[in-house]
Short mmCIF file of C-alpha atoms in Angstrom, two decimals:
data_model
loop_
_atom_site.label_atom_id
_atom_site.label_comp_id
_atom_site.label_asym_id
_atom_site.label_seq_id
_atom_site.Cartn_x
_atom_site.Cartn_y
_atom_site.Cartn_z
CA UNK A 1 -59.32 59.70 75.83
CA UNK A 2 -56.14 57.79 74.86
CA UNK A 3 -54.69 59.01 78.25
CA UNK A 4 -57.51 57.79 80.11
CA UNK A 5 -57.64 54.31 78.51
CA UNK A 6 -53.88 53.87 79.25
CA UNK A 7 -53.94 55.52 82.63
CA UNK A 8 -52.60 52.17 84.92
CA UNK A 9 -55.21 53.77 87.59
CA UNK A 10 -58.04 53.65 85.20
CA UNK A 11 -57.25 50.22 84.25
CA UNK A 12 -56.96 49.15 87.77
CA UNK A 13 -60.14 50.56 88.57
CA UNK A 14 -62.30 48.76 85.32
CA UNK A 15 -60.87 45.81 86.28
CA UNK A 16 -61.94 45.92 89.90
CA UNK A 17 -65.63 47.14 88.65
CA UNK A 18 -65.69 44.14 86.35
CA UNK A 19 -64.67 41.94 89.35
CA UNK A 20 -67.63 43.62 91.63
CA UNK A 21 -70.25 43.43 88.91
CA UNK A 22 -69.10 39.70 88.15
CA UNK A 23 -69.39 38.91 91.89
CA UNK A 24 -72.93 40.78 92.45
CA UNK A 25 -74.24 38.88 89.32
CA UNK A 26 -72.92 35.65 90.85
CA UNK A 27 -74.83 36.27 93.84
CA UNK A 28 -77.97 37.77 92.34
CA UNK A 29 -78.35 35.45 89.27
CA UNK A 30 -79.55 32.38 91.45
CA UNK A 31 -82.33 34.44 93.05
CA UNK A 32 -83.58 35.96 90.01
CA UNK A 33 -83.80 33.15 87.92
CA UNK A 34 -87.07 31.22 87.73
CA UNK A 35 -87.48 27.56 87.05
CA UNK A 36 -87.86 26.89 83.23
CA UNK A 37 -88.89 23.31 83.60
CA UNK A 38 -92.52 23.93 82.38
CA UNK A 39 -91.35 26.14 79.63
CA UNK A 40 -88.54 23.68 78.54
CA UNK A 41 -90.92 20.43 78.85
CA UNK A 42 -93.67 22.46 76.93
CA UNK A 43 -91.28 23.09 74.08
CA UNK A 44 -90.40 19.42 73.78
CA UNK A 45 -94.31 18.49 74.10
CA UNK A 46 -94.86 20.72 71.03
CA UNK A 47 -92.19 19.41 69.09
CA UNK A 48 -93.96 16.08 69.75
CA UNK A 49 -97.15 17.23 68.48
CA UNK A 50 -95.63 18.74 65.42
CA UNK A 51 -94.08 15.49 64.44
CA UNK A 52 -97.32 13.81 65.20
CA UNK A 53 -99.40 16.18 63.40
CA UNK A 54 -96.84 16.07 60.02
CA UNK A 55 -96.90 12.26 60.27
CA UNK A 56 -100.76 12.01 60.09
CA UNK A 57 -100.85 14.67 57.01
CA UNK A 58 -98.14 12.57 55.49
CA UNK A 59 -100.30 9.08 55.94
CA UNK A 60 -103.59 11.32 55.11
CA UNK A 61 -102.07 12.24 51.66
CA UNK A 62 -101.41 8.54 51.38
CA UNK A 63 -97.56 8.76 50.68
CA UNK A 64 -94.65 8.66 53.09
CA UNK A 65 -93.18 11.93 54.37
CA UNK A 66 -91.12 14.23 52.50
CA UNK A 67 -87.22 13.73 53.16
CA UNK A 68 -86.48 16.53 55.90
CA UNK A 69 -90.24 17.31 56.39
CA UNK A 70 -89.97 16.56 60.07
CA UNK A 71 -86.83 18.53 60.59
CA UNK A 72 -86.53 22.11 61.62
CA UNK A 73 -84.98 24.52 58.62
CA UNK A 74 -82.75 26.89 59.23
CA UNK A 75 -82.88 30.00 56.94
CA UNK A 76 -81.40 32.45 59.06
CA UNK A 77 -78.32 34.91 58.23
CA UNK A 78 -75.82 32.43 59.86
CA UNK A 79 -76.75 29.68 57.66
CA UNK A 80 -76.60 31.78 54.51
CA UNK A 81 -73.12 33.04 55.50
CA UNK A 82 -71.92 29.43 55.99
CA UNK A 83 -73.19 28.37 52.87
CA UNK A 84 -71.75 31.18 50.78
CA UNK A 85 -68.41 30.82 52.22
CA UNK A 86 -68.59 26.73 52.58
CA UNK A 87 -67.48 27.25 56.32
CA UNK A 88 -68.83 23.80 56.95
CA UNK A 89 -66.34 22.13 54.89
CA UNK A 90 -63.34 24.62 55.66
CA UNK A 91 -64.08 24.23 59.41
CA UNK A 92 -64.88 20.76 59.18
CA UNK A 93 -65.70 19.18 62.84
CA UNK A 94 -67.20 16.06 62.54
CA UNK A 95 -68.43 15.82 66.24
CA UNK A 96 -69.96 19.24 66.13
CA UNK A 97 -73.29 17.81 66.15
CA UNK A 98 -72.74 15.76 69.17
CA UNK A 99 -71.17 18.44 70.94
CA UNK A 100 -73.65 21.02 70.50
CA UNK A 101 -76.42 18.04 71.69
CA UNK A 102 -74.51 17.48 74.79
CA UNK A 103 -74.69 21.34 75.57
CA UNK A 104 -78.23 21.74 75.02
CA UNK A 105 -78.35 22.69 71.52
CA UNK A 106 -80.15 20.86 69.08
CA UNK A 107 -81.09 21.37 65.26
CA UNK A 108 -79.39 22.98 62.22
CA UNK A 109 -79.50 26.12 63.36
CA UNK A 110 -76.64 26.02 66.42
CA UNK A 111 -74.75 24.51 63.91
CA UNK A 112 -74.74 27.21 61.59
CA UNK A 113 -74.20 29.65 64.33
CA UNK A 114 -71.28 27.53 65.66
CA UNK A 115 -69.27 27.53 62.50
CA UNK A 116 -70.35 31.45 62.00
CA UNK A 117 -68.90 32.51 65.25
CA UNK A 118 -65.81 29.90 64.84
CA UNK A 119 -65.40 31.86 61.43
CA UNK A 120 -65.75 35.46 62.87
CA UNK A 121 -64.25 35.47 66.35
CA UNK A 122 -60.64 35.08 65.66
CA UNK A 123 -60.63 37.79 63.41
CA UNK A 124 -62.67 39.87 66.01
CA UNK A 125 -60.25 38.88 68.66
CA UNK A 126 -56.88 39.65 66.71
CA UNK A 127 -58.10 43.15 65.76
CA UNK A 128 -59.13 44.16 69.13
CA UNK A 129 -55.74 43.00 70.51
CA UNK A 130 -53.76 44.73 67.88
CA UNK A 131 -55.95 47.95 68.00
CA UNK A 132 -55.29 48.07 71.63
CA UNK A 133 -51.63 47.40 71.50
CA UNK A 134 -50.71 49.12 68.41
CA UNK A 135 -52.72 52.51 68.73
CA UNK A 136 -53.88 52.56 72.65
CA UNK A 137 -50.87 51.25 74.55
CA UNK A 138 -48.19 49.36 73.47
CA UNK A 139 -46.76 49.03 76.93
CA UNK A 140 -43.00 49.29 75.53
CA UNK A 141 -43.16 46.13 73.66
CA UNK A 142 -41.39 45.22 70.29
CA UNK A 143 -43.29 45.28 66.99
CA UNK A 144 -42.82 41.64 67.15
CA UNK A 145 -43.99 40.82 70.40
CA UNK A 146 -47.13 42.93 69.72
CA UNK A 147 -47.87 41.00 66.39
CA UNK A 148 -47.25 37.87 68.19
CA UNK A 149 -50.04 38.73 70.99
CA UNK A 150 -52.17 39.58 67.95
CA UNK A 151 -51.70 36.11 66.47
CA UNK A 152 -52.27 34.50 69.87
CA UNK A 153 -55.76 36.61 69.86
CA UNK A 154 -56.50 34.99 66.43
CA UNK A 155 -55.69 31.57 68.10
CA UNK A 156 -57.88 32.23 71.25
CA UNK A 157 -60.74 33.29 69.03
CA UNK A 158 -60.70 30.14 66.93
CA UNK A 159 -60.82 27.98 70.10
CA UNK A 160 -63.20 30.30 71.82
CA UNK A 161 -66.76 28.85 70.32
CA UNK A 162 -65.15 25.36 71.28
CA UNK A 163 -64.26 26.47 74.96
CA UNK A 164 -67.82 27.90 75.27
CA UNK A 165 -69.57 24.52 74.27
CA UNK A 166 -67.44 22.63 76.57
CA UNK A 167 -68.23 24.68 79.52
CA UNK A 168 -72.04 24.58 78.79
CA UNK A 169 -71.87 20.66 78.32
CA UNK A 170 -69.81 20.11 81.61
CA UNK A 171 -72.61 22.08 83.37
CA UNK A 172 -75.37 20.47 81.79
CA UNK A 173 -73.78 16.89 82.25
CA UNK A 174 -72.91 17.60 85.71
CA UNK A 175 -76.59 18.56 86.45
CA UNK A 176 -77.81 15.34 84.67
CA UNK A 177 -75.12 13.15 86.70
CA UNK A 178 -76.19 14.58 90.22
CA UNK A 179 -79.99 13.60 89.70
CA UNK A 180 -79.42 10.37 87.50
CA UNK A 181 -79.36 7.97 90.77
CA UNK A 182 -82.51 9.48 92.04
CA UNK A 183 -84.39 9.22 88.67
CA UNK A 184 -83.19 5.40 88.14
CA UNK A 185 -84.42 4.77 91.76
CA UNK A 186 -87.92 6.43 90.46
CA UNK A 187 -87.89 4.51 87.31
CA UNK A 188 -87.32 1.47 89.24
CA UNK A 189 -90.27 2.03 91.45
CA UNK A 190 -92.55 2.76 88.32
CA UNK A 191 -91.63 -0.16 86.39
CA UNK A 192 -91.83 -2.53 89.26
CA UNK A 193 -95.35 -1.04 89.99
CA UNK A 194 -96.35 -2.33 86.26
CA UNK A 195 -96.18 0.89 84.10
CA UNK A 196 -94.87 0.59 80.78
CA UNK A 197 -91.36 1.92 80.27
CA UNK A 198 -92.92 4.62 78.31
CA UNK A 199 -95.19 5.88 81.01
CA UNK A 200 -92.49 5.10 83.24
CA UNK A 201 -89.77 7.36 81.88
CA UNK A 202 -92.53 10.29 81.11
CA UNK A 203 -93.59 9.85 84.96
CA UNK A 204 -89.85 10.02 86.27
CA UNK A 205 -89.20 13.26 83.84
CA UNK A 206 -91.87 14.89 85.74
CA UNK A 207 -91.07 14.36 88.88
CA UNK A 208 -87.34 14.89 88.66
CA UNK A 209 -87.96 18.31 87.25
CA UNK A 210 -87.08 19.85 90.35
CA UNK A 211 -83.79 18.38 90.97
CA UNK A 212 -82.08 18.82 87.28
CA UNK A 213 -84.35 20.55 84.74
CA UNK A 214 -81.73 19.37 82.01
CA UNK A 215 -82.28 15.79 82.90
CA UNK A 216 -86.32 16.37 82.94
CA UNK A 217 -85.93 17.36 79.41
CA UNK A 218 -83.56 14.61 78.14
CA UNK A 219 -86.13 12.07 79.72
CA UNK A 220 -89.00 13.69 78.09
CA UNK A 221 -87.11 13.70 74.83
CA UNK A 222 -86.49 10.36 75.13
CA UNK A 223 -90.03 9.61 75.54
CA UNK A 224 -90.76 11.08 72.53
CA UNK A 225 -88.00 9.48 70.28
CA UNK A 226 -89.02 6.16 71.80
CA UNK A 227 -92.62 6.64 70.19
CA UNK A 228 -91.43 7.89 66.96
CA UNK A 229 -88.13 6.03 66.08
CA UNK A 230 -88.11 2.64 64.76
CA UNK A 231 -86.47 1.07 67.38
CA UNK A 232 -86.19 1.88 70.90
CA UNK A 233 -82.38 1.02 70.78
CA UNK A 234 -82.01 4.24 68.77
CA UNK A 235 -83.47 6.23 71.61
CA UNK A 236 -81.45 4.93 73.97
CA UNK A 237 -78.21 5.41 72.20
CA UNK A 238 -79.31 8.81 71.16
CA UNK A 239 -79.61 9.65 75.29
CA UNK A 240 -76.45 8.17 75.73
CA UNK A 241 -74.61 10.26 72.89
CA UNK A 242 -76.13 13.35 74.39
CA UNK A 243 -75.29 12.88 77.75
CA UNK A 244 -71.66 11.13 77.17
CA UNK A 245 -71.46 9.95 80.48
CA UNK A 246 -70.23 6.51 81.37
CA UNK A 247 -72.87 5.70 84.16
CA UNK A 248 -75.51 6.55 81.72
CA UNK A 249 -74.21 4.64 78.98
CA UNK A 250 -74.18 1.54 80.98
CA UNK A 251 -77.59 2.08 82.08
CA UNK A 252 -78.77 2.75 78.42
CA UNK A 253 -76.57 -0.45 77.44
CA UNK A 254 -78.43 -2.73 80.27
CA UNK A 255 -81.87 -1.62 78.85
CA UNK A 256 -81.01 -2.20 75.22
CA UNK A 257 -79.74 -5.83 76.33
CA UNK A 258 -82.80 -6.22 78.38
CA UNK A 259 -85.22 -5.54 75.63
CA UNK A 260 -83.34 -7.63 72.95
CA UNK A 261 -82.61 -10.68 75.21
CA UNK A 262 -86.01 -10.40 77.16
CA UNK A 263 -84.47 -10.35 80.94
CA UNK A 264 -86.01 -8.49 83.59
CA UNK A 265 -85.74 -4.77 83.24
CA UNK A 266 -86.45 -4.04 86.92
CA UNK A 267 -83.34 -6.42 87.99
CA UNK A 268 -81.30 -4.34 85.51
CA UNK A 269 -82.42 -1.13 86.81
CA UNK A 270 -81.72 -2.13 90.47
CA UNK A 271 -78.11 -3.00 89.83
CA UNK A 272 -77.68 -0.08 87.60
CA UNK A 273 -79.06 2.40 90.31
CA UNK A 274 -76.65 0.72 93.18
CA UNK A 275 -73.64 1.53 90.82
CA UNK A 276 -74.64 4.74 90.01
CA UNK A 277 -75.45 5.91 93.32
CA UNK A 278 -71.72 4.36 94.49
CA UNK A 279 -70.34 6.51 91.49
CA UNK A 280 -71.61 9.59 92.86
CA UNK A 281 -70.48 8.85 96.24
CA UNK A 282 -66.87 8.11 94.86
CA UNK A 283 -67.04 11.60 93.15
CA UNK A 284 -68.15 13.39 96.44
CA UNK A 285 -65.24 11.68 98.24
CA UNK A 286 -62.58 12.30 95.31
CA UNK A 287 -63.71 16.15 95.51
CA UNK A 288 -63.32 15.84 99.38
CA UNK A 289 -59.88 14.31 99.00
CA UNK A 290 -59.02 17.05 96.71
CA UNK A 291 -59.97 19.79 98.92
CA UNK A 292 -56.79 20.20 101.01
CA UNK A 293 -54.61 20.38 97.90
CA UNK A 294 -56.81 22.98 96.37
CA UNK A 295 -56.58 24.99 99.76
CA UNK A 296 -52.83 25.08 100.44
CA UNK A 297 -52.62 28.08 97.80
CA UNK A 298 -55.61 30.36 99.35
CA UNK A 299 -54.15 29.71 102.54
CA UNK A 300 -50.91 30.75 101.97
CA UNK A 301 -51.61 33.86 100.01
CA UNK A 302 -54.64 34.98 102.00
CA UNK A 303 -54.71 33.44 105.63
CA UNK A 304 -51.05 33.13 106.38
CA UNK A 305 -50.35 36.84 106.01
CA UNK A 306 -53.24 37.95 108.23
CA UNK A 307 -52.02 35.67 110.82
CA UNK A 308 -48.85 37.11 110.78
CA UNK A 309 -50.02 40.77 110.99
CA UNK A 310 -52.60 39.31 113.85
CA UNK A 311 -49.75 37.73 115.67
CA UNK A 312 -46.70 39.88 115.12
CA UNK A 313 -48.50 43.28 114.56
CA UNK A 314 -48.67 43.93 118.52
CA UNK A 315 -44.98 42.72 119.07
CA UNK A 316 -43.86 45.26 116.39
CA UNK A 317 -45.91 48.20 117.59
CA UNK A 318 -44.22 47.77 121.20
CA UNK A 319 -40.93 47.32 119.86
CA UNK A 320 -40.95 50.67 117.99
CA UNK A 321 -42.83 52.36 121.13
CA UNK A 322 -39.82 51.16 123.27
CA UNK A 323 -37.45 52.41 120.59
CA UNK A 324 -39.10 55.84 120.30
CA UNK A 325 -38.83 55.95 124.16
CA UNK A 326 -35.62 55.35 124.39
CA UNK A 327 -34.56 57.77 121.50
CA UNK A 328 -36.39 60.54 123.43
CA UNK A 329 -34.76 59.41 126.82
CA UNK A 330 -31.35 59.48 125.37
#
């Protein structure tokens, strides 16, 4: 088993197999995915009905709702481990709730899961690295170098949860930002037609789901927060905090100011929609300008060798044939 695992040919074959599998999954996954818009909006709607029911029960009892009665409660294994080891204090991250919300994970359970894996993964990565370098294949490295690689695995395991959350948040933000200008145009049409802001946002969330499920989910959640939070400002600030994008933050600020000072909301939305379209166009132009620089290395590595083979190959073969004929004649 050790010889099989340490054989360079087997390692290369495993690496190629992993790349092939990743390529196939990248191509097939979008085809197999089904739109989860209805399920995600249904979950938000179910949560809204739950809040409404609990609020009515609290009012029916003649008293205020108990603190935390309208919140999800996490009683899972991860929560018990986090509380037992006090990981929230040991690995404290004041922005963990906002980061998880930006990645689409809300509630107390993702927080406990984050702290749990942030505590466990460093030991797992370090153990796997040390196991491979010390017992399977040391690659001829000195002992201190192998220890250094194990410490590097420890560090990688510590930052792996943050990297995962950052990637998820970036993908979610890109999906939201790509469809946000269109959502603003729809919102402007709904507001100027006489609809209230709650009804307009709810209508836009239903229509924009085909372009961005994430934006539809956020707008539906915004509608629920507008209905139940004491001030609309809190709901607008919550959306800006969850998306963490300058364009959306400016739109939410404009909506807060329009409500506070009584300025026409339609005019503010019209200006914000134009600015967001300009920002999307500027981002597309920026990517287009970066394309030549990004293509330089692939062209040097992949295209130029093929061109040299195609151009110089026939000449090299002809020279070889002439040399062989000359040698035969001599």
